[in-house]
JSON list of C-alpha atoms in Angstrom, two decimals:
[
{"chain": "R", "resi": 1, "resn": "VAL", "atom": "CA", "xyz": [-11.03, 31.18, -25.29]},
{"chain": "R", "resi": 2, "resn": "HIS", "atom": "CA", "xyz": [-7.47, 32.36, -26.30]},
{"chain": "R", "resi": 3, "resn": "ARG", "atom": "CA", "xyz": [-6.07, 30.50, -22.92]},
{"chain": "R", "resi": 4, "resn": "GLU", "atom": "CA", "xyz": [-7.89, 27.34, -23.66]},
{"chain": "R", "resi": 5, "resn": "GLN", "atom": "CA", "xyz": [-6.06, 27.49, -27.51]},
{"chain": "R", "resi": 6, "resn": "ARG", "atom": "CA", "xyz": [-3.15, 27.78, -26.15]},
{"chain": "R", "resi": 7, "resn": "GLN", "atom": "CA", "xyz": [-3.37, 24.96, -23.22]},
{"chain": "R", "resi": 8, "resn": "ARG", "atom": "CA", "xyz": [-4.09, 22.58, -26.47]},
{"chain": "R", "resi": 9, "resn": "HIS", "atom": "CA", "xyz": [-0.70, 23.05, -27.50]},
{"chain": "R", "resi": 10, "resn": "LEU", "atom": "CA", "xyz": [0.79, 21.94, -24.61]},
{"chain": "R", "resi": 11, "resn": "PRO", "atom": "CA", "xyz": [1.95, 18.90, -23.90]},
{"chain": "R", "resi": 12, "resn": "ASP", "atom": "CA", "xyz": [-0.12, 16.49, -21.86]},
{"chain": "R", "resi": 13, "resn": "ARG", "atom": "CA", "xyz": [1.23, 16.25, -18.57]},
{"chain": "R", "resi": 14, "resn": "GLU", "atom": "CA", "xyz": [1.73, 20.15, -18.36]},
{"chain": "R", "resi": 15, "resn": "ARG", "atom": "CA", "xyz": [-2.08, 20.68, -19.73]},
{"chain": "R", "resi": 16, "resn": "LEU", "atom": "CA", "xyz": [-2.78, 18.17, -16.79]},
{"chain": "R", "resi": 17, "resn": "VAL", "atom": "CA", "xyz": [-1.09, 20.37, -14.14]},
{"chain": "R", "resi": 18, "resn": "LEU", "atom": "CA", "xyz": [-2.65, 23.67, -15.18]},
{"chain": "R", "resi": 19, "resn": "ARG", "atom": "CA", "xyz": [-6.27, 21.83, -15.01]},
{"chain": "R", "resi": 20, "resn": "LEU", "atom": "CA", "xyz": [-5.28, 20.59, -11.42]},
{"chain": "R", "resi": 21, "resn": "LEU", "atom": "CA", "xyz": [-4.50, 24.20, -10.44]},
{"chain": "R", "resi": 22, "resn": "VAL", "atom": "CA", "xyz": [-7.41, 25.60, -11.74]},
{"chain": "R", "resi": 23, "resn": "GLU", "atom": "CA", "xyz": [-9.70, 22.95, -10.16]},
{"chain": "R", "resi": 24, "resn": "GLN", "atom": "CA", "xyz": [-8.04, 23.19, -6.91]},
{"chain": "R", "resi": 25, "resn": "ASN", "atom": "CA", "xyz": [-7.73, 26.98, -6.65]},
{"chain": "R", "resi": 26, "resn": "GLY", "atom": "CA", "xyz": [-3.89, 26.79, -7.16]},
{"chain": "R", "resi": 27, "resn": "ASP", "atom": "CA", "xyz": [-2.76, 23.79, -5.32]},
{"chain": "R", "resi": 28, "resn": "LEU", "atom": "CA", "xyz": [-1.60, 20.82, -7.01]},
{"chain": "R", "resi": 29, "resn": "LEU", "atom": "CA", "xyz": [-1.84, 18.56, -4.50]},
{"chain": "R", "resi": 30, "resn": "ASP", "atom": "CA", "xyz": [-4.55, 18.51, -1.99]},
{"chain": "R", "resi": 31, "resn": "GLU", "atom": "CA", "xyz": [-3.76, 19.17, 1.53]},
{"chain": "R", "resi": 32, "resn": "SER", "atom": "CA", "xyz": [-7.11, 17.99, 2.91]},
{"chain": "R", "resi": 33, "resn": "VAL", "atom": "CA", "xyz": [-6.08, 14.40, 2.49]},
{"chain": "R", "resi": 34, "resn": "LEU", "atom": "CA", "xyz": [-3.10, 12.38, 3.54]},
{"chain": "R", "resi": 35, "resn": "THR", "atom": "CA", "xyz": [-2.42, 10.41, 0.52]},
{"chain": "R", "resi": 36, "resn": "GLU", "atom": "CA", "xyz": [-2.11, 13.35, -1.99]},
{"chain": "R", "resi": 37, "resn": "ASP", "atom": "CA", "xyz": [-0.54, 11.11, -4.82]},
{"chain": "R", "resi": 38, "resn": "TYR", "atom": "CA", "xyz": [-3.53, 8.56, -4.24]},
{"chain": "R", "resi": 39, "resn": "PHE", "atom": "CA", "xyz": [-6.17, 11.17, -5.05]},
{"chain": "R", "resi": 40, "resn": "LEU", "atom": "CA", "xyz": [-4.12, 12.99, -7.57]},
{"chain": "R", "resi": 41, "resn": "GLY", "atom": "CA", "xyz": [-4.37, 9.63, -10.10]},
{"chain": "R", "resi": 42, "resn": "PHE", "atom": "CA", "xyz": [-8.18, 9.44, -9.66]},
{"chain": "R", "resi": 43, "resn": "ARG", "atom": "CA", "xyz": [-8.38, 13.22, -10.11]},
{"chain": "R", "resi": 44, "resn": "ALA", "atom": "CA", "xyz": [-6.57, 12.90, -13.46]},
{"chain": "R", "resi": 45, "resn": "LYS", "atom": "CA", "xyz": [-8.43, 10.25, -14.48]},
{"chain": "R", "resi": 46, "resn": "LYS", "atom": "CA", "xyz": [-11.64, 12.34, -13.60]},
{"chain": "R", "resi": 47, "resn": "LEU", "atom": "CA", "xyz": [-10.40, 14.93, -16.17]},
{"chain": "R", "resi": 48, "resn": "GLY", "atom": "CA", "xyz": [-10.10, 12.89, -19.00]},
{"chain": "R", "resi": 49, "resn": "ASN", "atom": "CA", "xyz": [-6.62, 11.51, -18.63]},
{"chain": "R", "resi": 50, "resn": "SER", "atom": "CA", "xyz": [-5.27, 7.88, -19.10]},
{"chain": "R", "resi": 51, "resn": "VAL", "atom": "CA", "xyz": [-4.29, 6.08, -15.77]},
{"chain": "R", "resi": 52, "resn": "PHE", "atom": "CA", "xyz": [-3.17, 2.73, -15.86]},
{"chain": "R", "resi": 53, "resn": "ALA", "atom": "CA", "xyz": [-0.36, 0.44, -13.91]},
{"chain": "R", "resi": 54, "resn": "CYS", "atom": "CA", "xyz": [2.94, 0.37, -14.92]},
{"chain": "R", "resi": 55, "resn": "CYS", "atom": "CA", "xyz": [5.78, -1.53, -13.34]},
{"chain": "R", "resi": 56, "resn": "TYR", "atom": "CA", "xyz": [8.81, -1.04, -15.23]},
{"chain": "R", "resi": 57, "resn": "TYR", "atom": "CA", "xyz": [10.07, 1.41, -17.72]},
{"chain": "R", "resi": 58, "resn": "LYS", "atom": "CA", "xyz": [13.20, 1.19, -20.17]},
{"chain": "R", "resi": 59, "resn": "ASP", "atom": "CA", "xyz": [16.23, 3.69, -19.74]},
{"chain": "R", "resi": 60, "resn": "GLU", "atom": "CA", "xyz": [18.03, 4.90, -22.72]},
{"chain": "R", "resi": 61, "resn": "LYS", "atom": "CA", "xyz": [20.18, 1.87, -22.92]},
{"chain": "R", "resi": 62, "resn": "GLY", "atom": "CA", "xyz": [17.12, -0.25, -23.39]},
{"chain": "R", "resi": 63, "resn": "ARG", "atom": "CA", "xyz": [17.33, -1.65, -19.56]},
{"chain": "R", "resi": 64, "resn": "ARG", "atom": "CA", "xyz": [14.46, -2.32, -17.46]},
{"chain": "R", "resi": 65, "resn": "GLU", "atom": "CA", "xyz": [13.93, 0.14, -14.59]},
{"chain": "R", "resi": 66, "resn": "TYR", "atom": "CA", "xyz": [11.73, -1.18, -12.02]},
{"chain": "R", "resi": 67, "resn": "ILE", "atom": "CA", "xyz": [9.18, 1.35, -10.55]},
{"chain": "R", "resi": 68, "resn": "ASN", "atom": "CA", "xyz": [8.95, 0.65, -6.66]},
{"chain": "R", "resi": 69, "resn": "THR", "atom": "CA", "xyz": [9.17, 2.40, -3.26]},
{"chain": "R", "resi": 70, "resn": "ARG", "atom": "CA", "xyz": [12.99, 2.78, -2.80]},
{"chain": "R", "resi": 71, "resn": "GLU", "atom": "CA", "xyz": [12.53, 5.57, -0.07]},
{"chain": "R", "resi": 72, "resn": "ARG", "atom": "CA", "xyz": [13.75, 5.69, 3.68]},
{"chain": "R", "resi": 73, "resn": "PHE", "atom": "CA", "xyz": [11.35, 3.83, 6.09]},
{"chain": "R", "resi": 74, "resn": "PRO", "atom": "CA", "xyz": [11.09, 4.23, 9.57]},
{"chain": "R", "resi": 75, "resn": "ASN", "atom": "CA", "xyz": [13.48, 1.96, 11.64]},
{"chain": "R", "resi": 76, "resn": "GLN", "atom": "CA", "xyz": [11.61, 2.14, 14.82]},
{"chain": "R", "resi": 77, "resn": "THR", "atom": "CA", "xyz": [8.16, 0.08, 15.84]},
{"chain": "R", "resi": 78, "resn": "ALA", "atom": "CA", "xyz": [6.12, 3.39, 16.74]},
{"chain": "R", "resi": 79, "resn": "ALA", "atom": "CA", "xyz": [7.42, 5.43, 13.71]},
{"chain": "R", "resi": 80, "resn": "SER", "atom": "CA", "xyz": [6.66, 2.69, 11.43]},
{"chain": "R", "resi": 81, "resn": "ILE", "atom": "CA", "xyz": [2.99, 2.18, 12.30]},
{"chain": "R", "resi": 82, "resn": "ARG", "atom": "CA", "xyz": [2.16, 6.09, 12.11]},
{"chain": "R", "resi": 83, "resn": "GLN", "atom": "CA", "xyz": [3.42, 5.92, 8.62]},
{"chain": "R", "resi": 84, "resn": "LYS", "atom": "CA", "xyz": [1.34, 2.90, 7.94]},
{"chain": "R", "resi": 85, "resn": "SER", "atom": "CA", "xyz": [-1.55, 4.42, 9.59]},
{"chain": "R", "resi": 86, "resn": "ARG", "atom": "CA", "xyz": [-1.24, 7.59, 7.62]},
{"chain": "R", "resi": 87, "resn": "TRP", "atom": "CA", "xyz": [-1.55, 5.57, 4.32]},
{"chain": "R", "resi": 88, "resn": "MET", "atom": "CA", "xyz": [-4.47, 3.74, 6.03]},
{"chain": "R", "resi": 89, "resn": "THR", "atom": "CA", "xyz": [-6.34, 6.96, 6.96]},
{"chain": "R", "resi": 90, "resn": "GLY", "atom": "CA", "xyz": [-6.01, 8.59, 3.64]},
{"chain": "R", "resi": 91, "resn": "ILE", "atom": "CA", "xyz": [-6.62, 5.59, 1.19]},
{"chain": "R", "resi": 92, "resn": "ILE", "atom": "CA", "xyz": [-9.20, 3.74, 3.19]},
{"chain": "R", "resi": 93, "resn": "PHE", "atom": "CA", "xyz": [-11.15, 6.08, 5.01]},
{"chain": "R", "resi": 94, "resn": "GLN", "atom": "CA", "xyz": [-10.65, 9.18, 3.20]},
{"chain": "R", "resi": 95, "resn": "GLY", "atom": "CA", "xyz": [-10.84, 7.26, 0.04]},
{"chain": "R", "resi": 96, "resn": "ARG", "atom": "CA", "xyz": [-14.31, 5.72, 0.91]},
{"chain": "R", "resi": 97, "resn": "ARG", "atom": "CA", "xyz": [-15.64, 9.24, 1.76]},
{"chain": "R", "resi": 98, "resn": "LEU", "atom": "CA", "xyz": [-14.65, 10.87, -1.13]},
{"chain": "R", "resi": 99, "resn": "ILE", "atom": "CA", "xyz": [-14.55, 8.87, -4.25]},
{"chain": "R", "resi": 100, "resn": "ASP", "atom": "CA", "xyz": [-17.19, 7.07, -5.09]},
{"chain": "R", "resi": 101, "resn": "TRP", "atom": "CA", "xyz": [-17.48, 3.54, -6.57]},
{"chain": "R", "resi": 102, "resn": "GLN", "atom": "CA", "xyz": [-16.77, 4.27, -10.41]},
{"chain": "R", "resi": 103, "resn": "GLY", "atom": "CA", "xyz": [-15.59, 3.05, -13.60]},
{"chain": "R", "resi": 104, "resn": "PRO", "atom": "CA", "xyz": [-15.32, -0.43, -14.99]},
{"chain": "R", "resi": 105, "resn": "TRP", "atom": "CA", "xyz": [-15.14, -3.78, -12.92]},
{"chain": "R", "resi": 106, "resn": "ALA", "atom": "CA", "xyz": [-11.14, -3.44, -12.95]},
{"chain": "R", "resi": 107, "resn": "GLU", "atom": "CA", "xyz": [-11.39, -0.02, -11.06]},
{"chain": "R", "resi": 108, "resn": "ARG", "atom": "CA", "xyz": [-14.25, -1.07, -8.95]},
{"chain": "R", "resi": 109, "resn": "TYR", "atom": "CA", "xyz": [-11.51, -4.51, -7.95]},
{"chain": "R", "resi": 110, "resn": "PHE", "atom": "CA", "xyz": [-8.88, -1.73, -7.33]},
{"chain": "R", "resi": 111, "resn": "LEU", "atom": "CA", "xyz": [-11.15, 0.20, -4.90]},
{"chain": "R", "resi": 112, "resn": "PHE", "atom": "CA", "xyz": [-12.60, -3.11, -2.98]},
{"chain": "R", "resi": 113, "resn": "ARG", "atom": "CA", "xyz": [-8.82, -4.27, -2.56]},
{"chain": "R", "resi": 114, "resn": "ASP", "atom": "CA", "xyz": [-7.80, -1.21, -1.14]},
{"chain": "R", "resi": 115, "resn": "ARG", "atom": "CA", "xyz": [-10.99, -0.70, 1.13]},
{"chain": "R", "resi": 116, "resn": "SER", "atom": "CA", "xyz": [-10.86, -4.02, 2.54]},
{"chain": "R", "resi": 117, "resn": "ALA", "atom": "CA", "xyz": [-7.59, -3.82, 3.99]},
{"chain": "R", "resi": 118, "resn": "PRO", "atom": "CA", "xyz": [-9.19, -3.61, 7.50]},
{"chain": "R", "resi": 119, "resn": "LEU", "atom": "CA", "xyz": [-11.08, -6.86, 7.07]},
{"chain": "R", "resi": 120, "resn": "ASN", "atom": "CA", "xyz": [-8.03, -8.34, 5.89]},
{"chain": "R", "resi": 121, "resn": "CYS", "atom": "CA", "xyz": [-6.06, -7.59, 9.15]},
{"chain": "R", "resi": 122, "resn": "LEU", "atom": "CA", "xyz": [-8.81, -9.03, 11.09]},
{"chain": "R", "resi": 123, "resn": "VAL", "atom": "CA", "xyz": [-8.76, -12.20, 9.13]},
{"chain": "R", "resi": 124, "resn": "VAL", "atom": "CA", "xyz": [-4.92, -12.02, 9.24]},
{"chain": "R", "resi": 125, "resn": "LEU", "atom": "CA", "xyz": [-4.92, -11.52, 13.36]},
{"chain": "R", "resi": 126, "resn": "GLY", "atom": "CA", "xyz": [-7.46, -14.36, 13.58]},
{"chain": "R", "resi": 127, "resn": "GLY", "atom": "CA", "xyz": [-5.66, -17.02, 11.39]},
{"chain": "R", "resi": 128, "resn": "LEU", "atom": "CA", "xyz": [-2.44, -16.08, 12.90]},
{"chain": "R", "resi": 129, "resn": "THR", "atom": "CA", "xyz": [-3.96, -16.65, 16.26]},
{"chain": "R", "resi": 130, "resn": "LEU", "atom": "CA", "xyz": [-5.79, -20.27, 15.14]},
{"chain": "R", "resi": 131, "resn": "PHE", "atom": "CA", "xyz": [-2.59, -21.36, 13.87]},
{"chain": "R", "resi": 132, "resn": "GLY", "atom": "CA", "xyz": [-0.54, -20.40, 16.70]},
{"chain": "R", "resi": 133, "resn": "PHE", "atom": "CA", "xyz": [-2.90, -22.18, 19.14]},
{"chain": "R", "resi": 134, "resn": "TYR", "atom": "CA", "xyz": [-2.89, -24.90, 16.49]},
{"chain": "R", "resi": 135, "resn": "LEU", "atom": "CA", "xyz": [0.75, -25.37, 16.68]},
{"chain": "R", "resi": 136, "resn": "LEU", "atom": "CA", "xyz": [0.77, -25.12, 20.65]},
{"chain": "R", "resi": 137, "resn": "ALA", "atom": "CA", "xyz": [-1.95, -28.06, 20.66]},
{"chain": "R", "resi": 138, "resn": "ARG", "atom": "CA", "xyz": [0.36, -30.41, 18.44]},
{"chain": "R", "resi": 139, "resn": "PHE", "atom": "CA", "xyz": [3.71, -29.65, 20.50]},
{"chain": "R", "resi": 140, "resn": "PHE", "atom": "CA", "xyz": [1.96, -30.51, 24.13]},
{"chain": "R", "resi": 141, "resn": "GLN", "atom": "CA", "xyz": [-0.60, -32.66, 22.61]},
{"chain": "R", "resi": 142, "resn": "TRP", "atom": "CA", "xyz": [-3.61, -31.19, 23.76]},
{"chain": "R", "resi": 143, "resn": "ASP", "atom": "CA", "xyz": [-6.75, -32.58, 23.10]},
{"chain": "R", "resi": 144, "resn": "LEU", "atom": "CA", "xyz": [-8.37, -30.64, 19.86]},
{"chain": "R", "resi": 145, "resn": "PRO", "atom": "CA", "xyz": [-11.76, -30.36, 19.52]},
{"chain": "R", "resi": 146, "resn": "GLU", "atom": "CA", "xyz": [-13.73, -32.41, 16.98]},
{"chain": "R", "resi": 147, "resn": "PHE", "atom": "CA", "xyz": [-13.93, -29.71, 14.46]},
{"chain": "R", "resi": 148, "resn": "ALA", "atom": "CA", "xyz": [-10.06, -29.09, 14.78]},
{"chain": "R", "resi": 149, "resn": "ALA", "atom": "CA", "xyz": [-9.10, -32.56, 14.10]},
{"chain": "R", "resi": 150, "resn": "SER", "atom": "CA", "xyz": [-11.29, -32.73, 11.06]},
{"chain": "R", "resi": 151, "resn": "SER", "atom": "CA", "xyz": [-9.92, -33.64, 7.57]},
{"chain": "R", "resi": 152, "resn": "SER", "atom": "CA", "xyz": [-11.51, -30.44, 6.00]},
{"chain": "R", "resi": 153, "resn": "LEU", "atom": "CA", "xyz": [-10.09, -28.23, 8.49]},
{"chain": "R", "resi": 154, "resn": "GLN", "atom": "CA", "xyz": [-6.64, -30.03, 7.89]},
{"chain": "R", "resi": 155, "resn": "MET", "atom": "CA", "xyz": [-7.15, -29.26, 3.98]},
{"chain": "R", "resi": 156, "resn": "PHE", "atom": "CA", "xyz": [-7.92, -25.83, 4.82]},
{"chain": "R", "resi": 157, "resn": "PHE", "atom": "CA", "xyz": [-4.84, -25.14, 6.50]},
{"chain": "R", "resi": 158, "resn": "THR", "atom": "CA", "xyz": [-2.68, -26.83, 4.25]},
{"chain": "R", "resi": 159, "resn": "LEU", "atom": "CA", "xyz": [-4.53, -24.61, 1.20]},
{"chain": "R", "resi": 160, "resn": "ASN", "atom": "CA", "xyz": [-3.65, -21.81, 3.24]},
{"chain": "R", "resi": 161, "resn": "LEU", "atom": "CA", "xyz": [0.22, -22.47, 3.62]},
{"chain": "R", "resi": 162, "resn": "ALA", "atom": "CA", "xyz": [0.05, -23.43, -0.22]},
{"chain": "R", "resi": 163, "resn": "PHE", "atom": "CA", "xyz": [-1.51, -19.66, -0.82]},
{"chain": "R", "resi": 164, "resn": "LEU", "atom": "CA", "xyz": [1.25, -18.40, 1.47]},
{"chain": "R", "resi": 165, "resn": "GLY", "atom": "CA", "xyz": [4.29, -20.10, -0.17]},
{"chain": "R", "resi": 166, "resn": "PHE", "atom": "CA", "xyz": [2.93, -18.63, -3.69]},
{"chain": "R", "resi": 167, "resn": "HIS", "atom": "CA", "xyz": [2.81, -15.23, -2.09]},
{"chain": "R", "resi": 168, "resn": "LEU", "atom": "CA", "xyz": [6.40, -15.24, -0.52]},
{"chain": "R", "resi": 169, "resn": "LEU", "atom": "CA", "xyz": [8.00, -16.77, -3.78]},
{"chain": "R", "resi": 170, "resn": "ALA", "atom": "CA", "xyz": [6.19, -13.94, -6.01]},
{"chain": "R", "resi": 171, "resn": "ARG", "atom": "CA", "xyz": [7.69, -11.34, -3.17]},
{"chain": "R", "resi": 172, "resn": "ALA", "atom": "CA", "xyz": [10.91, -13.22, -3.47]},
{"chain": "R", "resi": 173, "resn": "ILE", "atom": "CA", "xyz": [10.87, -12.77, -7.18]},
{"chain": "R", "resi": 174, "resn": "SER", "atom": "CA", "xyz": [10.14, -9.13, -6.99]},
{"chain": "R", "resi": 175, "resn": "VAL", "atom": "CA", "xyz": [12.56, -8.27, -4.46]},
{"chain": "R", "resi": 176, "resn": "TYR", "atom": "CA", "xyz": [15.47, -10.13, -6.37]},
{"chain": "R", "resi": 177, "resn": "GLN", "atom": "CA", "xyz": [14.85, -8.65, -9.57]},
{"chain": "R", "resi": 178, "resn": "VAL", "atom": "CA", "xyz": [15.12, -5.25, -7.96]},
{"chain": "R", "resi": 179, "resn": "PHE", "atom": "CA", "xyz": [17.72, -5.57, -5.14]},
{"chain": "R", "resi": 180, "resn": "GLY", "atom": "CA", "xyz": [19.74, -8.70, -5.61]},
{"chain": "R", "resi": 181, "resn": "LEU", "atom": "CA", "xyz": [19.73, -12.06, -3.86]},
{"chain": "R", "resi": 182, "resn": "SER", "atom": "CA", "xyz": [21.19, -10.26, -0.56]},
{"chain": "R", "resi": 183, "resn": "GLN", "atom": "CA", "xyz": [17.47, -9.26, 0.43]},
{"chain": "R", "resi": 184, "resn": "VAL", "atom": "CA", "xyz": [15.49, -12.39, -0.09]},
{"chain": "R", "resi": 185, "resn": "PRO", "atom": "CA", "xyz": [16.43, -14.47, 2.89]},
{"chain": "R", "resi": 186, "resn": "LEU", "atom": "CA", "xyz": [14.79, -11.53, 4.84]},
{"chain": "R", "resi": 187, "resn": "ILE", "atom": "CA", "xyz": [11.38, -11.96, 3.46]},
{"chain": "R", "resi": 188, "resn": "PRO", "atom": "CA", "xyz": [9.53, -14.13, 5.93]},
{"chain": "R", "resi": 189, "resn": "LEU", "atom": "CA", "xyz": [10.62, -12.25, 8.74]},
{"chain": "R", "resi": 190, "resn": "ARG", "atom": "CA", "xyz": [9.83, -9.23, 7.21]},
{"chain": "R", "resi": 191, "resn": "SER", "atom": "CA", "xyz": [6.20, -10.79, 6.64]},
{"chain": "R", "resi": 192, "resn": "LEU", "atom": "CA", "xyz": [5.47, -11.21, 10.15]},
{"chain": "R", "resi": 193, "resn": "ILE", "atom": "CA", "xyz": [6.91, -7.77, 10.99]},
{"chain": "R", "resi": 194, "resn": "GLY", "atom": "CA", "xyz": [4.71, -6.18, 8.21]},
{"chain": "R", "resi": 195, "resn": "ASN", "atom": "CA", "xyz": [1.69, -8.19, 9.44]},
{"chain": "R", "resi": 196, "resn": "PHE", "atom": "CA", "xyz": [1.89, -6.99, 12.92]},
{"chain": "R", "resi": 197, "resn": "ILE", "atom": "CA", "xyz": [2.64, -3.28, 11.69]},
{"chain": "R", "resi": 198, "resn": "ASN", "atom": "CA", "xyz": [-0.37, -3.23, 9.28]},
{"chain": "R", "resi": 199, "resn": "ILE", "atom": "CA", "xyz": [-2.70, -4.99, 12.17]},
{"chain": "R", "resi": 200, "resn": "SER", "atom": "CA", "xyz": [-1.76, -1.94, 14.44]},
{"chain": "R", "resi": 201, "resn": "ALA", "atom": "CA", "xyz": [-1.94, 0.67, 11.72]},
{"chain": "R", "resi": 202, "resn": "THR", "atom": "CA", "xyz": [-5.37, -0.17, 11.10]},
{"chain": "R", "resi": 203, "resn": "PHE", "atom": "CA", "xyz": [-6.51, 0.15, 14.71]},
{"chain": "R", "resi": 204, "resn": "ARG", "atom": "CA", "xyz": [-4.73, 3.21, 14.95]},
{"chain": "R", "resi": 205, "resn": "ALA", "atom": "CA", "xyz": [-5.99, 4.66, 11.58]},
{"chain": "R", "resi": 206, "resn": "TRP", "atom": "CA", "xyz": [-9.60, 4.07, 12.94]},
{"chain": "R", "resi": 207, "resn": "GLN", "atom": "CA", "xyz": [-8.93, 5.59, 16.10]},
{"chain": "R", "resi": 208, "resn": "THR", "atom": "CA", "xyz": [-7.74, 9.02, 14.25]},
{"chain": "R", "resi": 209, "resn": "VAL", "atom": "CA", "xyz": [-10.77, 8.80, 12.02]},
{"chain": "R", "resi": 210, "resn": "GLN", "atom": "CA", "xyz": [-13.10, 8.49, 14.95]},
{"chain": "R", "resi": 211, "resn": "ARG", "atom": "CA", "xyz": [-11.31, 11.22, 16.79]},
{"chain": "R", "resi": 212, "resn": "SER", "atom": "CA", "xyz": [-10.99, 13.67, 14.07]},
{"chain": "R", "resi": 213, "resn": "GLN", "atom": "CA", "xyz": [-14.88, 13.12, 13.65]},
{"chain": "R", "resi": 214, "resn": "SER", "atom": "CA", "xyz": [-15.79, 13.50, 17.01]},
{"chain": "R", "resi": 215, "resn": "LYS", "atom": "CA", "xyz": [-13.73, 17.11, 16.87]},
{"chain": "R", "resi": 216, "resn": "LYS", "atom": "CA", "xyz": [-14.99, 17.72, 13.34]},
{"chain": "R", "resi": 217, "resn": "GLU", "atom": "CA", "xyz": [-11.51, 18.27, 12.24]},
{"chain": "R", "resi": 218, "resn": "ARG", "atom": "CA", "xyz": [-9.85, 16.69, 9.35]},
{"chain": "R", "resi": 219, "resn": "PRO", "atom": "CA", "xyz": [-7.31, 13.84, 10.08]},
{"chain": "R", "resi": 220, "resn": "VAL", "atom": "CA", "xyz": [-3.74, 15.33, 10.55]},
{"chain": "R", "resi": 221, "resn": "TRP", "atom": "CA", "xyz": [-0.32, 13.66, 9.68]},
{"chain": "R", "resi": 222, "resn": "GLU", "atom": "CA", "xyz": [1.95, 13.24, 12.35]},
{"chain": "R", "resi": 223, "resn": "LYS", "atom": "CA", "xyz": [5.71, 13.87, 10.89]},
{"chain": "R", "resi": 224, "resn": "ILE", "atom": "CA", "xyz": [8.26, 11.12, 11.61]},
{"chain": "R", "resi": 225, "resn": "ARG", "atom": "CA", "xyz": [10.94, 12.74, 10.14]},
{"chain": "R", "resi": 226, "resn": "GLU", "atom": "CA", "xyz": [13.43, 12.02, 13.09]},
{"chain": "R", "resi": 227, "resn": "ALA", "atom": "CA", "xyz": [12.58, 8.12, 12.82]},
{"chain": "R", "resi": 228, "resn": "LEU", "atom": "CA", "xyz": [13.87, 7.56, 9.34]},
{"chain": "R", "resi": 229, "resn": "ARG", "atom": "CA", "xyz": [16.69, 5.07, 8.93]},
{"chain": "R", "resi": 230, "resn": "PRO", "atom": "CA", "xyz": [19.39, 6.08, 6.35]},
{"chain": "R", "resi": 231, "resn": "PRO", "atom": "CA", "xyz": [19.72, 3.99, 3.18]},
{"chain": "R", "resi": 232, "resn": "PRO", "atom": "CA", "xyz": [22.40, 1.12, 3.44]},
{"chain": "R", "resi": 233, "resn": "PRO", "atom": "CA", "xyz": [25.07, 2.10, 1.63]},
{"chain": "R", "resi": 234, "resn": "ARG", "atom": "CA", "xyz": [25.56, -1.41, -0.42]},
{"chain": "R", "resi": 235, "resn": "LEU", "atom": "CA", "xyz": [21.85, -1.90, -1.43]},
{"chain": "R", "resi": 236, "resn": "ARG", "atom": "CA", "xyz": [21.74, -0.58, -4.79]},
{"chain": "R", "resi": 237, "resn": "PRO", "atom": "CA", "xyz": [18.82, -1.21, -7.48]},
{"chain": "R", "resi": 238, "resn": "ARG", "atom": "CA", "xyz": [19.46, -3.98, -9.66]},
{"chain": "R", "resi": 239, "resn": "ARG", "atom": "CA", "xyz": [19.51, -3.34, -12.87]},
{"chain": "R", "resi": 240, "resn": "VAL", "atom": "CA", "xyz": [17.88, -6.09, -15.16]},
{"chain": "R", "resi": 241, "resn": "ARG", "atom": "CA", "xyz": [18.66, -6.16, -19.06]}
]
């Protein structure tokens, strides 16, 4: 009782840390999962803390500091796929097994968005394949099937391109606000490379889960520290007033 009374006078963040340490037998982060920070947020909410999305904060001079991932990322394809497959395994497969569908509709949508990533990758793969075939058919003047030449499919392609343009525009605005104009022209190329890495990482994460289940072992993260790219010297976060 005396310990609980002392904890009431602690700041919220320190009280949360103590409760997590007690709940997890002295471990702040759960080492049995591959995305500890993801599960930490759900455990914090389960303990009664307020969890919300925050895209920026203001520093001591009142300037916006955007909250984003500025860490180094692997500069090799295989290492990038391994890193992304770790997130896929932890958030999608382990998250679906360890975190129930819970909370209000907004939280359930958050879970659905994360767990539908494998389906999204399959849709992207199919869409890119069909679009590539469509471009080749137009270039070489192949005879298209009747349904492929219909106005409905033409409208579908146009609408899809419009959504793609909106996505690239939103991404360009976000990148410009954080890193400036120099990184914006690379967005279309990075989007294509990112799709390839996401699709490959999804299949790799599925294989990792199937292998761990057959061996009755938990998935293990493969370290990729040796493949990290040093941060570019001229790339500095852009401050926004």
